[in-house]
Tab-separated table of C-alpha atoms in Angstrom:
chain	number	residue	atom	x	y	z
A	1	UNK	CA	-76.640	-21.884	45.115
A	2	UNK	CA	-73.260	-20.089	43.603
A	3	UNK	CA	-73.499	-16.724	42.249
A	4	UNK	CA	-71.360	-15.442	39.343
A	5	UNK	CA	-70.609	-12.278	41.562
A	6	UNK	CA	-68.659	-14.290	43.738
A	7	UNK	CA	-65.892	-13.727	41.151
A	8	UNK	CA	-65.805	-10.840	41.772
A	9	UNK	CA	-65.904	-10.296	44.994
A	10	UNK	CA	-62.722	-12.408	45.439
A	11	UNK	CA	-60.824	-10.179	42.778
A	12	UNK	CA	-61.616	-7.467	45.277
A	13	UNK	CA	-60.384	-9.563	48.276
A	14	UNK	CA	-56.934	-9.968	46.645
A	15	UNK	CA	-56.442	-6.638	45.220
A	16	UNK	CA	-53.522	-4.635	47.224
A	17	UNK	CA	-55.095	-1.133	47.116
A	18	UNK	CA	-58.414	-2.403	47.798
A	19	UNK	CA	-61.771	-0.025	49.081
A	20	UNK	CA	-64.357	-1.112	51.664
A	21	UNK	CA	-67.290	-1.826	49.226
A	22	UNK	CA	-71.095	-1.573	49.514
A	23	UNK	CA	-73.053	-4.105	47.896
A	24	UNK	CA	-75.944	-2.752	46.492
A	25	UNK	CA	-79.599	-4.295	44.962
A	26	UNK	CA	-83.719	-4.929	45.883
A	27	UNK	CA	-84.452	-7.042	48.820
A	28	UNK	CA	-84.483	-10.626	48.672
A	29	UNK	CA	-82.027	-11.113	45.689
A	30	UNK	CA	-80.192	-12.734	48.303
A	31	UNK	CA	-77.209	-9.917	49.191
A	32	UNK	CA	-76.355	-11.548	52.469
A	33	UNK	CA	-76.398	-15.204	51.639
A	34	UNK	CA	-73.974	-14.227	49.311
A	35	UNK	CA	-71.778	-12.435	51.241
A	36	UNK	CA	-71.955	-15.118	54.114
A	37	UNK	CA	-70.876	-17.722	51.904
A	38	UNK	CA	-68.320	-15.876	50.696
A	39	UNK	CA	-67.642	-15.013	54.279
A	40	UNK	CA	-66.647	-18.321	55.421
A	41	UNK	CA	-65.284	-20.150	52.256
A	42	UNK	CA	-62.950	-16.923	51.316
A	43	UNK	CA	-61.797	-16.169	54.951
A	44	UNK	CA	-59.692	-17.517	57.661
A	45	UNK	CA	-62.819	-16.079	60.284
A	46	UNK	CA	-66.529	-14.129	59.358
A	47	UNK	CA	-67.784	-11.377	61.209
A	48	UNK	CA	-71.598	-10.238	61.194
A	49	UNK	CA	-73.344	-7.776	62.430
A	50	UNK	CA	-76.723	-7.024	61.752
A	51	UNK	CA	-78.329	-3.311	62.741
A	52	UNK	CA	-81.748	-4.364	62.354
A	53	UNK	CA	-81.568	-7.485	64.020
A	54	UNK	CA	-78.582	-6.225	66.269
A	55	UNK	CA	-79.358	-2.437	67.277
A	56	UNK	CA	-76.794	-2.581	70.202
A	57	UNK	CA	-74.014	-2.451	67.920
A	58	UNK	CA	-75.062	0.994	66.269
A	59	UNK	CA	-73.726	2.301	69.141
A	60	UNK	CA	-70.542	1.056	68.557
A	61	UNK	CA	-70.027	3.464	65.708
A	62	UNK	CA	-70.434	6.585	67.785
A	63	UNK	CA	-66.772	7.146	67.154
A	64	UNK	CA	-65.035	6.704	63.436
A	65	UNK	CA	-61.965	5.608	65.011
A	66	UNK	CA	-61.728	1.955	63.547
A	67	UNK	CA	-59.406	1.013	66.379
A	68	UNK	CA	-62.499	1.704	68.884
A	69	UNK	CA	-65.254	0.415	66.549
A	70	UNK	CA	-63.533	-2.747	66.165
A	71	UNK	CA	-62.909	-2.971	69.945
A	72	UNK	CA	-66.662	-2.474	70.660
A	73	UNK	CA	-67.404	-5.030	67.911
A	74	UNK	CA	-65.467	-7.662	69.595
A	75	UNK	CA	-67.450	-6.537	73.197
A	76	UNK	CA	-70.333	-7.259	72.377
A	77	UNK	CA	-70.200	-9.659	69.368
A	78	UNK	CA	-68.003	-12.180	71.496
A	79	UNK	CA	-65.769	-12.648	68.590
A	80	UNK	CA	-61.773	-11.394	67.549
A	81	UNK	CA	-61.485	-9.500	64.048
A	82	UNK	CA	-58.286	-9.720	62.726
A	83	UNK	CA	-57.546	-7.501	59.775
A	84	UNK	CA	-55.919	-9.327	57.106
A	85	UNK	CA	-57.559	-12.434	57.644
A	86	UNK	CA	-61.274	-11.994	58.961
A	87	UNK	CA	-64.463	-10.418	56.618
A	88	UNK	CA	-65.915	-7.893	58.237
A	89	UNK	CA	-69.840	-7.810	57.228
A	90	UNK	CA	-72.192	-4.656	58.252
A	91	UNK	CA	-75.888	-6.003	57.119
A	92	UNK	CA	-78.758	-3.322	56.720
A	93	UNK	CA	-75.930	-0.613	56.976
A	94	UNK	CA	-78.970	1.972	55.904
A	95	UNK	CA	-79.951	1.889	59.453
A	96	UNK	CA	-76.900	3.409	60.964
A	97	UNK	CA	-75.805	6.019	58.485
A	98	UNK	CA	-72.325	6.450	60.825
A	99	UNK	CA	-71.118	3.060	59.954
A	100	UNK	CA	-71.216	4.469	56.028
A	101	UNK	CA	-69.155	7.290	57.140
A	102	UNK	CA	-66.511	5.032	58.977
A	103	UNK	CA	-66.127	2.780	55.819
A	104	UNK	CA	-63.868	5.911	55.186
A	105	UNK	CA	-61.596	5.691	58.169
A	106	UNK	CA	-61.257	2.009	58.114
A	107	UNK	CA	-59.983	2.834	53.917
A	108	UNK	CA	-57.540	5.364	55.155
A	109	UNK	CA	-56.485	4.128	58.533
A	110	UNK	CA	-57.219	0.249	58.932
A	111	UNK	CA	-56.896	-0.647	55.039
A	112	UNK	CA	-56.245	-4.070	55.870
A	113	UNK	CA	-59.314	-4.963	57.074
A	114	UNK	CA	-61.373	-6.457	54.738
A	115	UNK	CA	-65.100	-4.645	55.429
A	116	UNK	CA	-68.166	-5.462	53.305
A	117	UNK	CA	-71.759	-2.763	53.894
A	118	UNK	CA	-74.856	-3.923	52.385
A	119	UNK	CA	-78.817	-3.396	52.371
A	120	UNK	CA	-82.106	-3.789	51.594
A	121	UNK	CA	-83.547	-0.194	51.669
A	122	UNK	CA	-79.835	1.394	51.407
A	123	UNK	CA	-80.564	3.381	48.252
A	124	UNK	CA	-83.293	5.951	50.120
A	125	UNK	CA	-79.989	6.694	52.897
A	126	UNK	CA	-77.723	7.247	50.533
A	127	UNK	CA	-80.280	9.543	48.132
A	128	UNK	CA	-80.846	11.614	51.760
A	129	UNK	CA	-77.610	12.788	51.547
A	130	UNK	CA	-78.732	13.928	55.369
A	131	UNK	CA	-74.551	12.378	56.251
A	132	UNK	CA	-71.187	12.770	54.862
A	133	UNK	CA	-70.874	10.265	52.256
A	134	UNK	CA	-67.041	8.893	51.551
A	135	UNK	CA	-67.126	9.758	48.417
A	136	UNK	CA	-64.200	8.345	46.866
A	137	UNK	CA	-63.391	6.154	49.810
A	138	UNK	CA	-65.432	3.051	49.198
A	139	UNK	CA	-66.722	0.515	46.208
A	140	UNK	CA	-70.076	-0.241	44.809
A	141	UNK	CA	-70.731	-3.988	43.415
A	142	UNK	CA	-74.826	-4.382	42.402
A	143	UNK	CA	-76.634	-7.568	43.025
A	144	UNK	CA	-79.512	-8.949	40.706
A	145	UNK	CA	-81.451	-11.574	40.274
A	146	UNK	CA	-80.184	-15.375	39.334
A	147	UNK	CA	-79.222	-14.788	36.021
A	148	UNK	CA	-80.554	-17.508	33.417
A	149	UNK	CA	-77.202	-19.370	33.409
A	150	UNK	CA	-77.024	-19.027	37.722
A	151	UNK	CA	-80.697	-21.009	36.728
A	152	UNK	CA	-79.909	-23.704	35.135
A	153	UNK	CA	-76.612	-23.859	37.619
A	154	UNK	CA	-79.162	-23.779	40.270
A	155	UNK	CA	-80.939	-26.799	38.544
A	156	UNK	CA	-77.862	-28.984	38.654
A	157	UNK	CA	-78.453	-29.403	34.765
A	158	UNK	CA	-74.548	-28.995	34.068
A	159	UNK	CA	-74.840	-27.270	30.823
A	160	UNK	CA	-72.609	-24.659	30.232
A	161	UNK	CA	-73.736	-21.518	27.868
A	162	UNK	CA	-70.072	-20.755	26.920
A	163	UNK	CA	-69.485	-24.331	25.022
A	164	UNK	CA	-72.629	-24.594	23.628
A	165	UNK	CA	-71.634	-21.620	21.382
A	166	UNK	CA	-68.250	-23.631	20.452
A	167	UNK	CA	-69.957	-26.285	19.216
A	168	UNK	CA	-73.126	-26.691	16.693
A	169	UNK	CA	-76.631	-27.351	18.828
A	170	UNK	CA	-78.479	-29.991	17.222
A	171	UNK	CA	-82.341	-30.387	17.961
A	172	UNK	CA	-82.268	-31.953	21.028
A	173	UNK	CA	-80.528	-29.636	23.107
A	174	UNK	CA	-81.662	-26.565	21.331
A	175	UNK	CA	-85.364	-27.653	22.360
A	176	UNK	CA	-84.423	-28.592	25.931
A	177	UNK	CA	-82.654	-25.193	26.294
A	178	UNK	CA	-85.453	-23.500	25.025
A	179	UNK	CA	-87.901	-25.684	27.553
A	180	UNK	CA	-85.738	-24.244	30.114
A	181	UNK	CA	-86.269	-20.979	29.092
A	182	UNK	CA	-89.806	-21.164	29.400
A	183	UNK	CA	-89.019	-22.600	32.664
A	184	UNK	CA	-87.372	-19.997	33.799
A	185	UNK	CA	-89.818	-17.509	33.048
A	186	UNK	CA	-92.483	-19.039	35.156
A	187	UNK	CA	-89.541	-19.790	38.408
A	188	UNK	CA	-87.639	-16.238	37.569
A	189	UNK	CA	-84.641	-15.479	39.488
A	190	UNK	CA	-85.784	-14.635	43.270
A	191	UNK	CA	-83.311	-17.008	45.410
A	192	UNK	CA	-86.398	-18.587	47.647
A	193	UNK	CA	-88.300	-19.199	44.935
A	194	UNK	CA	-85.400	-21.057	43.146
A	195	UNK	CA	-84.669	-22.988	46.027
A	196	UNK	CA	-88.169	-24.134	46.291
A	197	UNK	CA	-88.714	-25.290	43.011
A	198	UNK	CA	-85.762	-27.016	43.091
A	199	UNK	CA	-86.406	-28.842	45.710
A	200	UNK	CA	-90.144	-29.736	44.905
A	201	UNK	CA	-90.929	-28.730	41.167
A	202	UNK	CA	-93.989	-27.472	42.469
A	203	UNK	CA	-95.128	-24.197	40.539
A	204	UNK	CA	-97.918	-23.046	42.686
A	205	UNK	CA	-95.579	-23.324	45.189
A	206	UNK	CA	-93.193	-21.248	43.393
A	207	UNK	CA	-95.906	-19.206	42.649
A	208	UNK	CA	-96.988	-18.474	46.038
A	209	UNK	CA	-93.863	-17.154	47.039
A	210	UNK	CA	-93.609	-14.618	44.497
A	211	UNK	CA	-97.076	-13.344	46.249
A	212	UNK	CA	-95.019	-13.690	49.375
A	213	UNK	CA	-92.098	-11.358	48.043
A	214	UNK	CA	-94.552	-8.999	46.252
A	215	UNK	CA	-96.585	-8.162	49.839
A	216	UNK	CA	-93.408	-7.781	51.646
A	217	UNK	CA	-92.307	-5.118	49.010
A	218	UNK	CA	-95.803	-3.660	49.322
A	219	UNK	CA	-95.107	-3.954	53.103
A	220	UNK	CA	-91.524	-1.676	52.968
A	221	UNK	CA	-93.349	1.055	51.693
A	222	UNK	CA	-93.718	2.563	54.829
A	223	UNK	CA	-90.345	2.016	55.387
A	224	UNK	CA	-88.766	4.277	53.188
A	225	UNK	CA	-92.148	6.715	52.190
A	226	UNK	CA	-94.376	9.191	53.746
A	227	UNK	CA	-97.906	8.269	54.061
A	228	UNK	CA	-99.738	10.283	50.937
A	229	UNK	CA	-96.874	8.766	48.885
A	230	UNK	CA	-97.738	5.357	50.066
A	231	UNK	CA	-100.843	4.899	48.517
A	232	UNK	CA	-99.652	6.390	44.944
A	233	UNK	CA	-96.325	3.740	45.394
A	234	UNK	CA	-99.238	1.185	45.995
A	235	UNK	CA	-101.359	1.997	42.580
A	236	UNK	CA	-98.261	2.188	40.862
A	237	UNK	CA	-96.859	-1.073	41.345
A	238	UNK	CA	-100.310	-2.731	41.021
A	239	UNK	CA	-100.787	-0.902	37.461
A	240	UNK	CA	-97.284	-1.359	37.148
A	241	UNK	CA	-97.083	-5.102	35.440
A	242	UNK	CA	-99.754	-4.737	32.585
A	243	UNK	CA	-96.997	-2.024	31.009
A	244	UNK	CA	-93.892	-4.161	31.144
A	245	UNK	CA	-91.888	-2.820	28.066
A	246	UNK	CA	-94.441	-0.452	26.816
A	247	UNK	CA	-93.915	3.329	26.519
A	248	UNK	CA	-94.492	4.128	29.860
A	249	UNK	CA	-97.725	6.980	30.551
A	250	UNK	CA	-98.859	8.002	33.946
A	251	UNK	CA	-102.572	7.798	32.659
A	252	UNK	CA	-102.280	4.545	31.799
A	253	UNK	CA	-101.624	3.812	35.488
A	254	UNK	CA	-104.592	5.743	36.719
A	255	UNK	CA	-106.099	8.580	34.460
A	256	UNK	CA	-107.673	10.022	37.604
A	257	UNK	CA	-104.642	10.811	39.462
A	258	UNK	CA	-101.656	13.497	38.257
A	259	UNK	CA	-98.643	12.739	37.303
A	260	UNK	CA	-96.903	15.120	39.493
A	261	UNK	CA	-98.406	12.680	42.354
A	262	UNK	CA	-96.846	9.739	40.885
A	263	UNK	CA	-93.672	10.178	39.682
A	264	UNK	CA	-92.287	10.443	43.208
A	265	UNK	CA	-93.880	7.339	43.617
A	266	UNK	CA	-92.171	6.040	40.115
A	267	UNK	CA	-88.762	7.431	41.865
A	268	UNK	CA	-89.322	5.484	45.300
A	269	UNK	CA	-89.573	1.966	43.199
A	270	UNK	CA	-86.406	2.525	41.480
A	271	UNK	CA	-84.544	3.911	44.406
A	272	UNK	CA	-85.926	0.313	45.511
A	273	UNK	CA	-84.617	-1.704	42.900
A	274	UNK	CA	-87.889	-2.795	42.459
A	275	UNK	CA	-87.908	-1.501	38.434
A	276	UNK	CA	-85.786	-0.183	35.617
A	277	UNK	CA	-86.246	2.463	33.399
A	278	UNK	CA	-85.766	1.673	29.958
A	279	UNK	CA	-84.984	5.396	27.969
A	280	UNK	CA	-85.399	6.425	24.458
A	281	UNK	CA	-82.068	7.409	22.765
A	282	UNK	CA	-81.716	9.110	19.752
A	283	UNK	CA	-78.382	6.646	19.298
A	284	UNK	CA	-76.369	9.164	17.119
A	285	UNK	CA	-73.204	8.289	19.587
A	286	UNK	CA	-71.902	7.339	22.805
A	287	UNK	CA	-72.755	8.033	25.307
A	288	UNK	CA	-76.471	6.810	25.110
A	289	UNK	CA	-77.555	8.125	28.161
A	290	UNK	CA	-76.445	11.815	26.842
A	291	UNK	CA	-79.579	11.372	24.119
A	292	UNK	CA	-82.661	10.244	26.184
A	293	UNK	CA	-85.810	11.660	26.753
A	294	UNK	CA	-86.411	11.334	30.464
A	295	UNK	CA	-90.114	12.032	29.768
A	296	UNK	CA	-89.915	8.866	26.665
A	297	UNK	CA	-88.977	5.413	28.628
A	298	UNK	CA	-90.239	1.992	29.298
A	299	UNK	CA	-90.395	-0.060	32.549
A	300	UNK	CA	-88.722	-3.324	33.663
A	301	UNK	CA	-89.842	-5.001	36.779
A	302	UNK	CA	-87.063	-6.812	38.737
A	303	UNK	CA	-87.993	-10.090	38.387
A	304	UNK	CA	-89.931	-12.020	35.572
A	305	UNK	CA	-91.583	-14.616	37.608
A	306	UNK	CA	-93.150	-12.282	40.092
A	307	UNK	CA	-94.074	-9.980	36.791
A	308	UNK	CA	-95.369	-13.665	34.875
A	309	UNK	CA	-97.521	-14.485	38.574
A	310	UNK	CA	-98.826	-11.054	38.587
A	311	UNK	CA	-99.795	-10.955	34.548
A	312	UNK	CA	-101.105	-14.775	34.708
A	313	UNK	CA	-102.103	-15.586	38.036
A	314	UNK	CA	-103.984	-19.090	36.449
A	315	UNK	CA	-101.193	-22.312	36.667
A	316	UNK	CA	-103.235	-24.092	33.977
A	317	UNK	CA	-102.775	-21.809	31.215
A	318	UNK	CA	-99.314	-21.210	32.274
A	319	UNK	CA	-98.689	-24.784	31.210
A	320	UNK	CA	-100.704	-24.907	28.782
A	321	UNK	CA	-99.420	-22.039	26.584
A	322	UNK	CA	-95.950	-21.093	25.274
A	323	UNK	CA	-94.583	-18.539	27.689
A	324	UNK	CA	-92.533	-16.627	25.494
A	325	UNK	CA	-95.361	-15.672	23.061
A	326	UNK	CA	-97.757	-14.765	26.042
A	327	UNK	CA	-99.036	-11.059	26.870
A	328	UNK	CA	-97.846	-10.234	23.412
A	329	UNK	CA	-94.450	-10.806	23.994
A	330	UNK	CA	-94.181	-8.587	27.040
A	331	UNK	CA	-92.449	-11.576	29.058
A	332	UNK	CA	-89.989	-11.894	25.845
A	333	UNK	CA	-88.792	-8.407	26.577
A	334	UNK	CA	-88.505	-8.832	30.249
A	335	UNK	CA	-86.734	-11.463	29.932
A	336	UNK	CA	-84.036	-10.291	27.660
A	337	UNK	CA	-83.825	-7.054	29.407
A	338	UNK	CA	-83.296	-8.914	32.813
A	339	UNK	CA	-80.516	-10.878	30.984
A	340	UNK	CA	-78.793	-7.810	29.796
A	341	UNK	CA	-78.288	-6.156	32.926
A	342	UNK	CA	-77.606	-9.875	34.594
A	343	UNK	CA	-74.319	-9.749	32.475
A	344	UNK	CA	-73.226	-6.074	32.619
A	345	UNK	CA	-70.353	-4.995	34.140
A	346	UNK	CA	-71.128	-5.259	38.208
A	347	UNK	CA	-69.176	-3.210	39.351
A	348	UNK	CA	-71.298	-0.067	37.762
A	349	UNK	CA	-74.538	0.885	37.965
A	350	UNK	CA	-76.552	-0.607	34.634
A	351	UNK	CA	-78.563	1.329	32.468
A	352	UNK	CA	-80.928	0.472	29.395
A	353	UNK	CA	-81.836	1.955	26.300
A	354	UNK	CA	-84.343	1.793	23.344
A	355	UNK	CA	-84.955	3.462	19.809
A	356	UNK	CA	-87.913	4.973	18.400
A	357	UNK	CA	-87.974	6.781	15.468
A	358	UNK	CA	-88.680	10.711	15.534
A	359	UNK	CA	-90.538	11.301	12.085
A	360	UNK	CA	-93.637	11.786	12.435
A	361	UNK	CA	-95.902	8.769	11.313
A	362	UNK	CA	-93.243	6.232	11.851
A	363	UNK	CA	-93.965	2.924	14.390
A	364	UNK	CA	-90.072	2.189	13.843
A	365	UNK	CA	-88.822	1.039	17.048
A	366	UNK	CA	-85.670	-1.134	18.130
A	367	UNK	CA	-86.435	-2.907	21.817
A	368	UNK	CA	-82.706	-2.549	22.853
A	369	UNK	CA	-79.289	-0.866	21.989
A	370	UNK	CA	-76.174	-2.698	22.714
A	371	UNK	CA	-72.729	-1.112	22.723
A	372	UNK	CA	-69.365	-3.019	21.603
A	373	UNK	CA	-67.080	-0.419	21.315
A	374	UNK	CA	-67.931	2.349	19.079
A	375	UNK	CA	-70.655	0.533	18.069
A	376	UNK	CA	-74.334	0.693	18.981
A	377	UNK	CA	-75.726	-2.266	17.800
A	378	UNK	CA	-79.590	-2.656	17.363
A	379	UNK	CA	-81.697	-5.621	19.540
A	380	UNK	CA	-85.026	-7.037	18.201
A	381	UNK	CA	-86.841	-8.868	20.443
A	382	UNK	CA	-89.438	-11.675	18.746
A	383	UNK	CA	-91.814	-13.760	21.026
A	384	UNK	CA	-93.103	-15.939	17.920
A	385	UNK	CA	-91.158	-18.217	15.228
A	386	UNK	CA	-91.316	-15.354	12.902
A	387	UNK	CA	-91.207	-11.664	12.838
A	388	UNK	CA	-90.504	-8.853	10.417
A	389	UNK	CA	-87.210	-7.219	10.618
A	390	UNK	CA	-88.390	-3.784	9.622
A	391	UNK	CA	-87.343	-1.591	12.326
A	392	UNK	CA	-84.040	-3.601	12.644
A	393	UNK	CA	-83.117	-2.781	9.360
A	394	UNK	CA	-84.547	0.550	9.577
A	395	UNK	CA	-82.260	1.516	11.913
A	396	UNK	CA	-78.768	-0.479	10.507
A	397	UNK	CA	-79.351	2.059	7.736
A	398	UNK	CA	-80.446	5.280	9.005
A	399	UNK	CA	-77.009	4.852	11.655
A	400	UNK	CA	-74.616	2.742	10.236
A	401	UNK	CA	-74.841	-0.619	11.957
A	402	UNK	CA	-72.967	-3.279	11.197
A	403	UNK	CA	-75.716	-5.661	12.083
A	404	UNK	CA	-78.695	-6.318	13.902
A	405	UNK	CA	-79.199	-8.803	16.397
A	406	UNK	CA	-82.409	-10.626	16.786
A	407	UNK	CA	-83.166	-12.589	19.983
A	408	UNK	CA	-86.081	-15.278	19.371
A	409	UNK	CA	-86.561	-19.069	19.647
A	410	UNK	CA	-84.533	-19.598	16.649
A	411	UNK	CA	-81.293	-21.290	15.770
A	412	UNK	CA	-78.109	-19.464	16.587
A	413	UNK	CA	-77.241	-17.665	12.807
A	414	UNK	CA	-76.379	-15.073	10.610
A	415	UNK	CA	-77.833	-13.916	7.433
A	416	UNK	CA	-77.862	-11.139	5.620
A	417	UNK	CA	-75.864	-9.098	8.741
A	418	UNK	CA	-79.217	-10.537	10.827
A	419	UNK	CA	-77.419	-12.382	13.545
A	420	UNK	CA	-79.768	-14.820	15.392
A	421	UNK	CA	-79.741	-15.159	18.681
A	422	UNK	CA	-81.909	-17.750	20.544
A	423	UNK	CA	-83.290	-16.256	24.167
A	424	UNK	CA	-80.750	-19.237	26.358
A	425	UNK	CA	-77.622	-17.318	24.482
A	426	UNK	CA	-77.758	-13.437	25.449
A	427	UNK	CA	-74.808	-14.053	27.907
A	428	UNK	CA	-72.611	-15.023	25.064
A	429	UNK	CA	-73.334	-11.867	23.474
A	430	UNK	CA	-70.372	-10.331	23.387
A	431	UNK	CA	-68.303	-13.911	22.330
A	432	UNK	CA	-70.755	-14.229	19.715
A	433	UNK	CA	-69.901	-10.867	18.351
A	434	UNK	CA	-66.578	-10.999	18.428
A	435	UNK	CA	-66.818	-13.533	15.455
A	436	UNK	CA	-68.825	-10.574	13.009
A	437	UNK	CA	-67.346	-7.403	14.263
């Protein structure tokens, strides 16, 4: 199954003054199949070592002298490294903080040597700050989920996003990209549960494995929190999925228990990759993230099909029901939210915003912001065939907006400076604009 960040990763293989890089993202979004693959299709020879599985080599980083970590390497792996022309790949690099610090000395003294860190719990080492990170001296790349086009690439269905927006979409394919929508929002993007549903089409299959991933997150708690944070990390995921894209309020979660006990908790499952914090802007200029609220946000989880198992756990009215317009349109938003940081720029860490109007007595809200240059353009999110475009337009007149974008099960159009935007098209986004803007 073939990633879009595989791109990318070979742009950074080729560049000259290249960095050793850290791949970052949650557990089981499939970081080291990625890099393996990559590994042994983008490299003369593939290196691997793996601290968890392999803690004999973390004493091979007791010195940062590349020359004698490599040597060590070699001892005990039984294989040559040759810079230039073998990957180098250090899995669950959280476990041996030292190996972080070398990335520096392999930059500055073996920069031919392609090296690649990565991990599932590597956020909580490099929040510890208990080491000398190389700042400076390495690169970040951040992993997510399959995307909805890596889905239906996944799916063999050989239907390109990109030329369906050069040409018009009659009524077929429209409602068999839309039935793949819905599909995806049962499967999601976790890679094991892709694979299996690929290879059986059986959903309670599928859906068993998102049980599967959700215990084994439940299970790294302890890995990476003390004990009377464990239980609070517990209640907060389990309360976690009935406020998907609502305004987020500890006492929803448990009215019984502070909030100064949870928000640590909050902390540890984003340090985890396990959600996203969606903040309020005021969106009177760039950059959005200089007008939140941190007390006003929404939540994301990482994936929609363990959030859609969690929300409805019963297969029958799954396929009985539209998707998209279930749990009010909750899924909608996670879906298009996933999307939008599927597509951002890799390379950085993504962030997501949302409007809500100040005056008092107002409901006016706007589900996303999206920048094109100095632009902030407002995203409506619509679960049904029809919505009202209040807020949207709202908002295009109280800041300027050139248009509003509305992301539903309709047509691809524009009317009235309402572009359309069905749910299978949000990776064209910025393509589509470029034709309005």
């Amino acid at each position: 199954m073939k990633r879009t960040l595989t791109k990318e990763l070979l742009k950074w293989k080729n560049r000259p003054n290249r960095y050793p890089l850290l791949l970052r993202g949650a557990r089981q979004v499939g970081k080291t199949y990625l890099i393996e693959d990559f590994g042994k299709s983008a490299f003369e020879s593939f290196v691997s070592v793996n601290f968890e599985s392999q803690p004999e080599a973390l004493a091979c980083f007791k010195s940062l002298n590349p020359d004698e970590i490599l040597m060590r390497l070699q001892s005990i792996l039984k294989k040559a490294i040759y810079p230039g022309k073998t990957l180098l790949f250090l899995d669950e690099i959280q476990i041996c903080p030292q190996a972080i610090v070398a990335l520096r000395y392999f930059k500055e003294k073996l920069p031919s040597l392609h090296v690649i860190g990565a991990g599932s719990l590597l956020e909580f080492t490099l929040i510890d700050g208990k080491f000398s990170f190389p700042v400076g001296r390495i690169e970040f790349m951040y992993l997510k989920p399959f995307s909805f086009q890596e889905y239906i690439d996944a799916r063999a269905k050989k239907i390109k996003l990109e030329e369906i927006v050069n040409n018009s979409i009659d009524i077929d394919l429209h409602n068999n990209m839309i039935k793949l929508v819905r599909e995806y929002f049962l499967i999601g993007g976790m890679p094991a549960v892709i694979a299996s549903f690929c290879e059986n089409l059986n959903i309670d299959e599928a859906n068993r494995i998102h049980e599967i991933l959700l215990a084994t997150y439940k299970e790294d708690f302890r890995k990476y929190a003390k004990t009377n944070t464990q239980k609070y990390l517990k209640t907060i995921l389990d309360g976690i999925f009935q406020m998907i894209t609502k305004q987020f309020k500890y006492s929803k979660i448990d009215p019984h228990i502070q909030s100064r006990e949870l928000k640590p908790a909050l902390d540890h499952l984003e340090w985890a990759g396990l959600i996203y914090r969606i903040f309020a802007s005021s969106a009177s200029g760039f950059p959005l993230a200089a007008q939140i609220k941190k007390t006003r946000f929404k939540v994301l989880f990482l994936d929609i099909g363990i959030a859609q198992n969690e929300l409805n756990p019963n297969s029958k009215i799954l396929l009985e029901n539209d998707l998209i317009q279930l749990n009010r349109g909750a899924l909608a938003e996670q879906f298009v939210g996933q999307e939008l940081l599927a597509y951002a720029n890799p390379c950085r860490e993504s962030h997501l915003f949302y409007w809500q109007r100040e005056k008092r007595g107002s409901d006016a809200e706007i589900d996303y912001l999206y920048t094109v240059g100095n632009q902030i353009i407002p995203i409506e999110v619509k679960a049904g065939p029809r919505g009202r475009l209040k807020s949207l337009k709202q908002f295009m007149q109280e800041k300027k907006s050139p248009l509003g974008i509305q992301i539903s099960q309709n047509y691809l159009s524009f009317e009235k400076n309402i572009l359309s935007i069905p749910f299978y098209l949000i990776s064209q986004l910025p393509k589509i604009l470029e034709r309005f803007l």
